[in-house]
Amino acid sequence: MIKVGPEDSIPQRIEPLTNKSINWAGDKFFWIFYVWIIFGFRIFLWMIGIEDSAAAWTATNIVHSVVTFFAFHWIKGTPFSYDQGIYDKLTFWEQIDCEIQNTWTRKFLLIIPIVLLLITCNHTKQNTSLMMVNVFFASFVIIGKFPAMHRVRILGINK
């Protein structure tokens, strides 16, 4: 008969491998900075002479969608070699919170493009063509963040 000691009867919690290249995404300071950058870009557009609210918010939405699509959903791996290649096949979005879905960080990063789309559509004053452009660009970023899209490569693109 084998005796089980008290240290063997308690299951040990295994800590997930910490990915140092994306830990900052869950920091509240980053969240404030992220929102500030978006509104700062909108103010920059006003300062260079784009005073039409619909055009400025559409440009903000398009730039945000393109930049975050490539940064979060296209580029794979990490810039550091400490991880020895374990993240080389994962995008930034897939690496967030050790691939755990529906965390506060993921929810925040999903809400931002949705709110930006709503603000943009509100300022287009029901201009159908501008709304379609905004929905088209925002849809790539929003759909890519759904849990069902985790590790999915549509038609093998970016495999």
PDB file of C-alpha atoms in Angstrom:
ATOM      1  CA  MET A   1       0.000   0.000   0.000  1.00  0.00           C
ATOM      2  CA  ILE A   2       1.356   3.386  -0.918  1.00  0.00           C
ATOM      3  CA  LYS A   3       1.020   6.198   1.573  1.00  0.00           C
ATOM      4  CA  VAL A   4       0.132   9.557   0.235  1.00  0.00           C
ATOM      5  CA  GLY A   5       1.598  12.396   2.228  1.00  0.00           C
ATOM      6  CA  PRO A   6      -0.214  15.690   2.731  1.00  0.00           C
ATOM      7  CA  GLU A   7       1.993  17.397   0.170  1.00  0.00           C
ATOM      8  CA  ASP A   8       0.945  14.853  -2.462  1.00  0.00           C
ATOM      9  CA  SER A   9      -2.783  15.151  -1.792  1.00  0.00           C
ATOM     10  CA  ILE A  10      -2.962  18.866  -2.645  1.00  0.00           C
ATOM     11  CA  PRO A  11      -2.830  19.492  -6.374  1.00  0.00           C
ATOM     12  CA  GLN A  12      -0.195  22.018  -7.283  1.00  0.00           C
ATOM     13  CA  ARG A  13      -1.258  24.998  -9.320  1.00  0.00           C
ATOM     14  CA  ILE A  14       0.871  25.343 -12.411  1.00  0.00           C
ATOM     15  CA  GLU A  15       1.550  28.944 -13.344  1.00  0.00           C
ATOM     16  CA  PRO A  16       1.287  29.668 -17.065  1.00  0.00           C
ATOM     17  CA  LEU A  17       4.411  30.806 -18.838  1.00  0.00           C
ATOM     18  CA  THR A  18       4.527  34.582 -18.621  1.00  0.00           C
ATOM     19  CA  ASN A  19       4.886  36.275 -21.974  1.00  0.00           C
ATOM     20  CA  LYS A  20       6.865  39.406 -21.233  1.00  0.00           C
ATOM     21  CA  SER A  21       6.232  40.956 -24.633  1.00  0.00           C
ATOM     22  CA  ILE A  22       2.472  41.342 -24.037  1.00  0.00           C
ATOM     23  CA  ASN A  23       2.100  41.736 -20.261  1.00  0.00           C
ATOM     24  CA  TRP A  24       1.662  45.477 -20.688  1.00  0.00           C
ATOM     25  CA  ALA A  25      -1.640  44.976 -22.563  1.00  0.00           C
ATOM     26  CA  GLY A  26      -3.459  44.209 -19.323  1.00  0.00           C
ATOM     27  CA  ASP A  27      -2.178  47.294 -17.513  1.00  0.00           C
ATOM     28  CA  LYS A  28      -4.805  49.959 -16.802  1.00  0.00           C
ATOM     29  CA  PHE A  29      -2.284  52.671 -17.672  1.00  0.00           C
ATOM     30  CA  PHE A  30      -2.008  51.174 -21.165  1.00  0.00           C
ATOM     31  CA  TRP A  31      -5.792  51.247 -21.499  1.00  0.00           C
ATOM     32  CA  ILE A  32      -5.872  54.972 -20.708  1.00  0.00           C
ATOM     33  CA  PHE A  33      -2.938  55.588 -23.048  1.00  0.00           C
ATOM     34  CA  TYR A  34      -4.657  53.614 -25.836  1.00  0.00           C
ATOM     35  CA  VAL A  35      -7.834  55.700 -25.619  1.00  0.00           C
ATOM     36  CA  TRP A  36      -5.734  58.870 -25.397  1.00  0.00           C
ATOM     37  CA  ILE A  37      -3.858  57.926 -28.592  1.00  0.00           C
ATOM     38  CA  ILE A  38      -7.139  57.473 -30.490  1.00  0.00           C
ATOM     39  CA  PHE A  39      -8.538  60.827 -29.395  1.00  0.00           C
ATOM     40  CA  GLY A  40      -5.115  62.411 -29.852  1.00  0.00           C
ATOM     41  CA  PHE A  41      -5.112  61.274 -33.485  1.00  0.00           C
ATOM     42  CA  ARG A  42      -8.593  62.754 -33.919  1.00  0.00           C
ATOM     43  CA  ILE A  43      -7.378  66.073 -32.461  1.00  0.00           C
ATOM     44  CA  PHE A  44      -4.314  65.914 -34.733  1.00  0.00           C
ATOM     45  CA  LEU A  45      -6.629  65.635 -37.755  1.00  0.00           C
ATOM     46  CA  TRP A  46      -8.498  68.721 -36.569  1.00  0.00           C
ATOM     47  CA  MET A  47      -5.212  70.586 -36.100  1.00  0.00           C
ATOM     48  CA  ILE A  48      -4.040  69.873 -39.664  1.00  0.00           C
ATOM     49  CA  GLY A  49      -7.268  71.243 -41.060  1.00  0.00           C
ATOM     50  CA  ILE A  50      -9.721  68.360 -41.346  1.00  0.00           C
ATOM     51  CA  GLU A  51     -12.675  70.068 -39.719  1.00  0.00           C
ATOM     52  CA  ASP A  52     -15.404  67.890 -41.203  1.00  0.00           C
ATOM     53  CA  SER A  53     -16.384  65.664 -38.292  1.00  0.00           C
ATOM     54  CA  ALA A  54     -17.527  62.757 -40.471  1.00  0.00           C
ATOM     55  CA  ALA A  55     -14.298  62.710 -42.485  1.00  0.00           C
ATOM     56  CA  ALA A  56     -12.080  63.026 -39.409  1.00  0.00           C
ATOM     57  CA  TRP A  57     -13.821  60.244 -37.486  1.00  0.00           C
ATOM     58  CA  THR A  58     -13.846  58.032 -40.585  1.00  0.00           C
ATOM     59  CA  ALA A  59     -10.100  58.579 -41.014  1.00  0.00           C
ATOM     60  CA  THR A  60      -9.584  57.815 -37.316  1.00  0.00           C
ATOM     61  CA  ASN A  61     -11.608  54.615 -37.598  1.00  0.00           C
ATOM     62  CA  ILE A  62      -9.793  53.473 -40.749  1.00  0.00           C
ATOM     63  CA  VAL A  63      -6.320  54.192 -39.357  1.00  0.00           C
ATOM     64  CA  HIS A  64      -7.205  52.485 -36.070  1.00  0.00           C
ATOM     65  CA  SER A  65      -8.594  49.438 -37.878  1.00  0.00           C
ATOM     66  CA  VAL A  66      -5.619  49.045 -40.213  1.00  0.00           C
ATOM     67  CA  VAL A  67      -2.986  49.568 -37.510  1.00  0.00           C
ATOM     68  CA  THR A  68      -4.619  47.263 -34.958  1.00  0.00           C
ATOM     69  CA  PHE A  69      -5.372  44.583 -37.558  1.00  0.00           C
ATOM     70  CA  PHE A  70      -1.713  44.317 -38.493  1.00  0.00           C
ATOM     71  CA  ALA A  71      -0.409  44.766 -34.944  1.00  0.00           C
ATOM     72  CA  PHE A  72      -2.874  42.438 -33.189  1.00  0.00           C
ATOM     73  CA  HIS A  73      -4.007  39.938 -35.824  1.00  0.00           C
ATOM     74  CA  TRP A  74      -1.338  39.678 -38.526  1.00  0.00           C
ATOM     75  CA  ILE A  75       2.159  39.870 -37.064  1.00  0.00           C
ATOM     76  CA  LYS A  76       3.115  36.643 -35.317  1.00  0.00           C
ATOM     77  CA  GLY A  77       5.713  35.815 -32.695  1.00  0.00           C
ATOM     78  CA  THR A  78       7.539  38.048 -30.240  1.00  0.00           C
ATOM     79  CA  PRO A  79      10.432  40.448 -30.743  1.00  0.00           C
ATOM     80  CA  PHE A  80      12.477  38.700 -28.065  1.00  0.00           C
ATOM     81  CA  SER A  81      14.296  35.397 -28.131  1.00  0.00           C
ATOM     82  CA  TYR A  82      13.797  34.488 -24.452  1.00  0.00           C
ATOM     83  CA  ASP A  83      10.691  32.434 -25.279  1.00  0.00           C
ATOM     84  CA  GLN A  84      12.652  30.079 -27.555  1.00  0.00           C
ATOM     85  CA  GLY A  85      10.054  30.158 -30.311  1.00  0.00           C
ATOM     86  CA  ILE A  86       6.972  28.961 -28.443  1.00  0.00           C
ATOM     87  CA  TYR A  87       4.990  32.040 -29.559  1.00  0.00           C
ATOM     88  CA  ASP A  88       6.224  32.098 -33.163  1.00  0.00           C
ATOM     89  CA  LYS A  89       2.915  30.813 -34.582  1.00  0.00           C
ATOM     90  CA  LEU A  90       0.666  33.036 -32.468  1.00  0.00           C
ATOM     91  CA  THR A  91      -0.447  36.578 -33.156  1.00  0.00           C
ATOM     92  CA  PHE A  92      -0.408  39.264 -30.481  1.00  0.00           C
ATOM     93  CA  TRP A  93      -4.137  38.774 -29.898  1.00  0.00           C
ATOM     94  CA  GLU A  94      -3.719  35.031 -29.452  1.00  0.00           C
ATOM     95  CA  GLN A  95      -0.921  35.538 -26.924  1.00  0.00           C
ATOM     96  CA  ILE A  96      -2.905  37.877 -24.647  1.00  0.00           C
ATOM     97  CA  ASP A  97      -3.615  36.413 -21.197  1.00  0.00           C
ATOM     98  CA  CYS A  98      -2.073  33.022 -22.038  1.00  0.00           C
ATOM     99  CA  GLU A  99      -4.773  32.352 -24.659  1.00  0.00           C
ATOM    100  CA  ILE A 100      -7.582  32.540 -22.076  1.00  0.00           C
ATOM    101  CA  GLN A 101     -10.736  33.935 -23.670  1.00  0.00           C
ATOM    102  CA  ASN A 102     -13.081  36.634 -22.300  1.00  0.00           C
ATOM    103  CA  THR A 103     -10.628  38.264 -19.905  1.00  0.00           C
ATOM    104  CA  TRP A 104     -10.902  41.946 -19.018  1.00  0.00           C
ATOM    105  CA  THR A 105      -8.034  42.813 -21.337  1.00  0.00           C
ATOM    106  CA  ARG A 106      -9.662  41.080 -24.284  1.00  0.00           C
ATOM    107  CA  LYS A 107     -13.044  42.633 -23.513  1.00  0.00           C
ATOM    108  CA  PHE A 108     -11.525  46.104 -23.350  1.00  0.00           C
ATOM    109  CA  LEU A 109      -9.671  45.644 -26.637  1.00  0.00           C
ATOM    110  CA  LEU A 110     -12.905  44.395 -28.246  1.00  0.00           C
ATOM    111  CA  ILE A 111     -15.028  47.246 -26.908  1.00  0.00           C
ATOM    112  CA  ILE A 112     -12.692  49.965 -28.220  1.00  0.00           C
ATOM    113  CA  PRO A 113     -13.280  49.336 -31.969  1.00  0.00           C
ATOM    114  CA  ILE A 114     -17.011  48.873 -31.359  1.00  0.00           C
ATOM    115  CA  VAL A 115     -17.302  52.194 -29.527  1.00  0.00           C
ATOM    116  CA  LEU A 116     -15.121  53.891 -32.140  1.00  0.00           C
ATOM    117  CA  LEU A 117     -17.397  52.522 -34.874  1.00  0.00           C
ATOM    118  CA  LEU A 118     -20.488  53.797 -33.049  1.00  0.00           C
ATOM    119  CA  ILE A 119     -18.960  57.261 -32.590  1.00  0.00           C
ATOM    120  CA  THR A 120     -17.951  57.339 -36.254  1.00  0.00           C
ATOM    121  CA  CYS A 121     -21.359  56.227 -37.500  1.00  0.00           C
ATOM    122  CA  ASN A 122     -23.008  58.839 -35.295  1.00  0.00           C
ATOM    123  CA  HIS A 123     -20.860  61.610 -36.808  1.00  0.00           C
ATOM    124  CA  THR A 124     -21.480  60.473 -40.397  1.00  0.00           C
ATOM    125  CA  LYS A 125     -25.111  61.569 -39.944  1.00  0.00           C
ATOM    126  CA  GLN A 126     -26.518  58.489 -41.687  1.00  0.00           C
ATOM    127  CA  ASN A 127     -24.335  58.888 -44.788  1.00  0.00           C
ATOM    128  CA  THR A 128     -24.676  55.344 -46.129  1.00  0.00           C
ATOM    129  CA  SER A 129     -21.441  55.238 -48.104  1.00  0.00           C
ATOM    130  CA  LEU A 130     -19.338  56.474 -45.162  1.00  0.00           C
ATOM    131  CA  MET A 131     -21.083  54.072 -42.799  1.00  0.00           C
ATOM    132  CA  MET A 132     -20.386  51.131 -45.121  1.00  0.00           C
ATOM    133  CA  VAL A 133     -16.688  52.077 -45.327  1.00  0.00           C
ATOM    134  CA  ASN A 134     -16.483  52.323 -41.532  1.00  0.00           C
ATOM    135  CA  VAL A 135     -18.280  49.025 -40.964  1.00  0.00           C
ATOM    136  CA  PHE A 136     -16.076  47.310 -43.581  1.00  0.00           C
ATOM    137  CA  PHE A 137     -12.813  48.366 -41.921  1.00  0.00           C
ATOM    138  CA  ALA A 138     -14.000  47.849 -38.340  1.00  0.00           C
ATOM    139  CA  SER A 139     -15.417  44.399 -39.106  1.00  0.00           C
ATOM    140  CA  PHE A 140     -11.948  42.962 -39.754  1.00  0.00           C
ATOM    141  CA  VAL A 141     -10.768  44.022 -36.325  1.00  0.00           C
ATOM    142  CA  ILE A 142     -13.969  43.128 -34.464  1.00  0.00           C
ATOM    143  CA  ILE A 143     -14.511  39.695 -36.038  1.00  0.00           C
ATOM    144  CA  GLY A 144     -10.858  38.800 -35.537  1.00  0.00           C
ATOM    145  CA  LYS A 145     -11.314  39.227 -31.787  1.00  0.00           C
ATOM    146  CA  PHE A 146     -14.162  36.720 -31.412  1.00  0.00           C
ATOM    147  CA  PRO A 147     -13.283  33.583 -29.409  1.00  0.00           C
ATOM    148  CA  ALA A 148     -14.397  31.422 -32.353  1.00  0.00           C
ATOM    149  CA  MET A 149     -11.606  32.981 -34.434  1.00  0.00           C
ATOM    150  CA  HIS A 150      -8.855  31.929 -32.013  1.00  0.00           C
ATOM    151  CA  ARG A 151      -6.009  30.333 -34.008  1.00  0.00           C
ATOM    152  CA  VAL A 152      -8.137  30.374 -37.166  1.00  0.00           C
ATOM    153  CA  ARG A 153      -6.451  31.239 -40.463  1.00  0.00           C
ATOM    154  CA  ILE A 154      -9.128  31.877 -43.087  1.00  0.00           C
ATOM    155  CA  LEU A 155      -8.231  30.208 -46.401  1.00  0.00           C
ATOM    156  CA  GLY A 156      -4.761  29.547 -44.986  1.00  0.00           C
ATOM    157  CA  ILE A 157      -3.831  33.246 -45.148  1.00  0.00           C
ATOM    158  CA  ASN A 158      -1.034  34.146 -42.704  1.00  0.00           C
ATOM    159  CA  LYS A 159      -0.437  30.478 -41.913  1.00  0.00           C
TER     160      LYS A 159
END
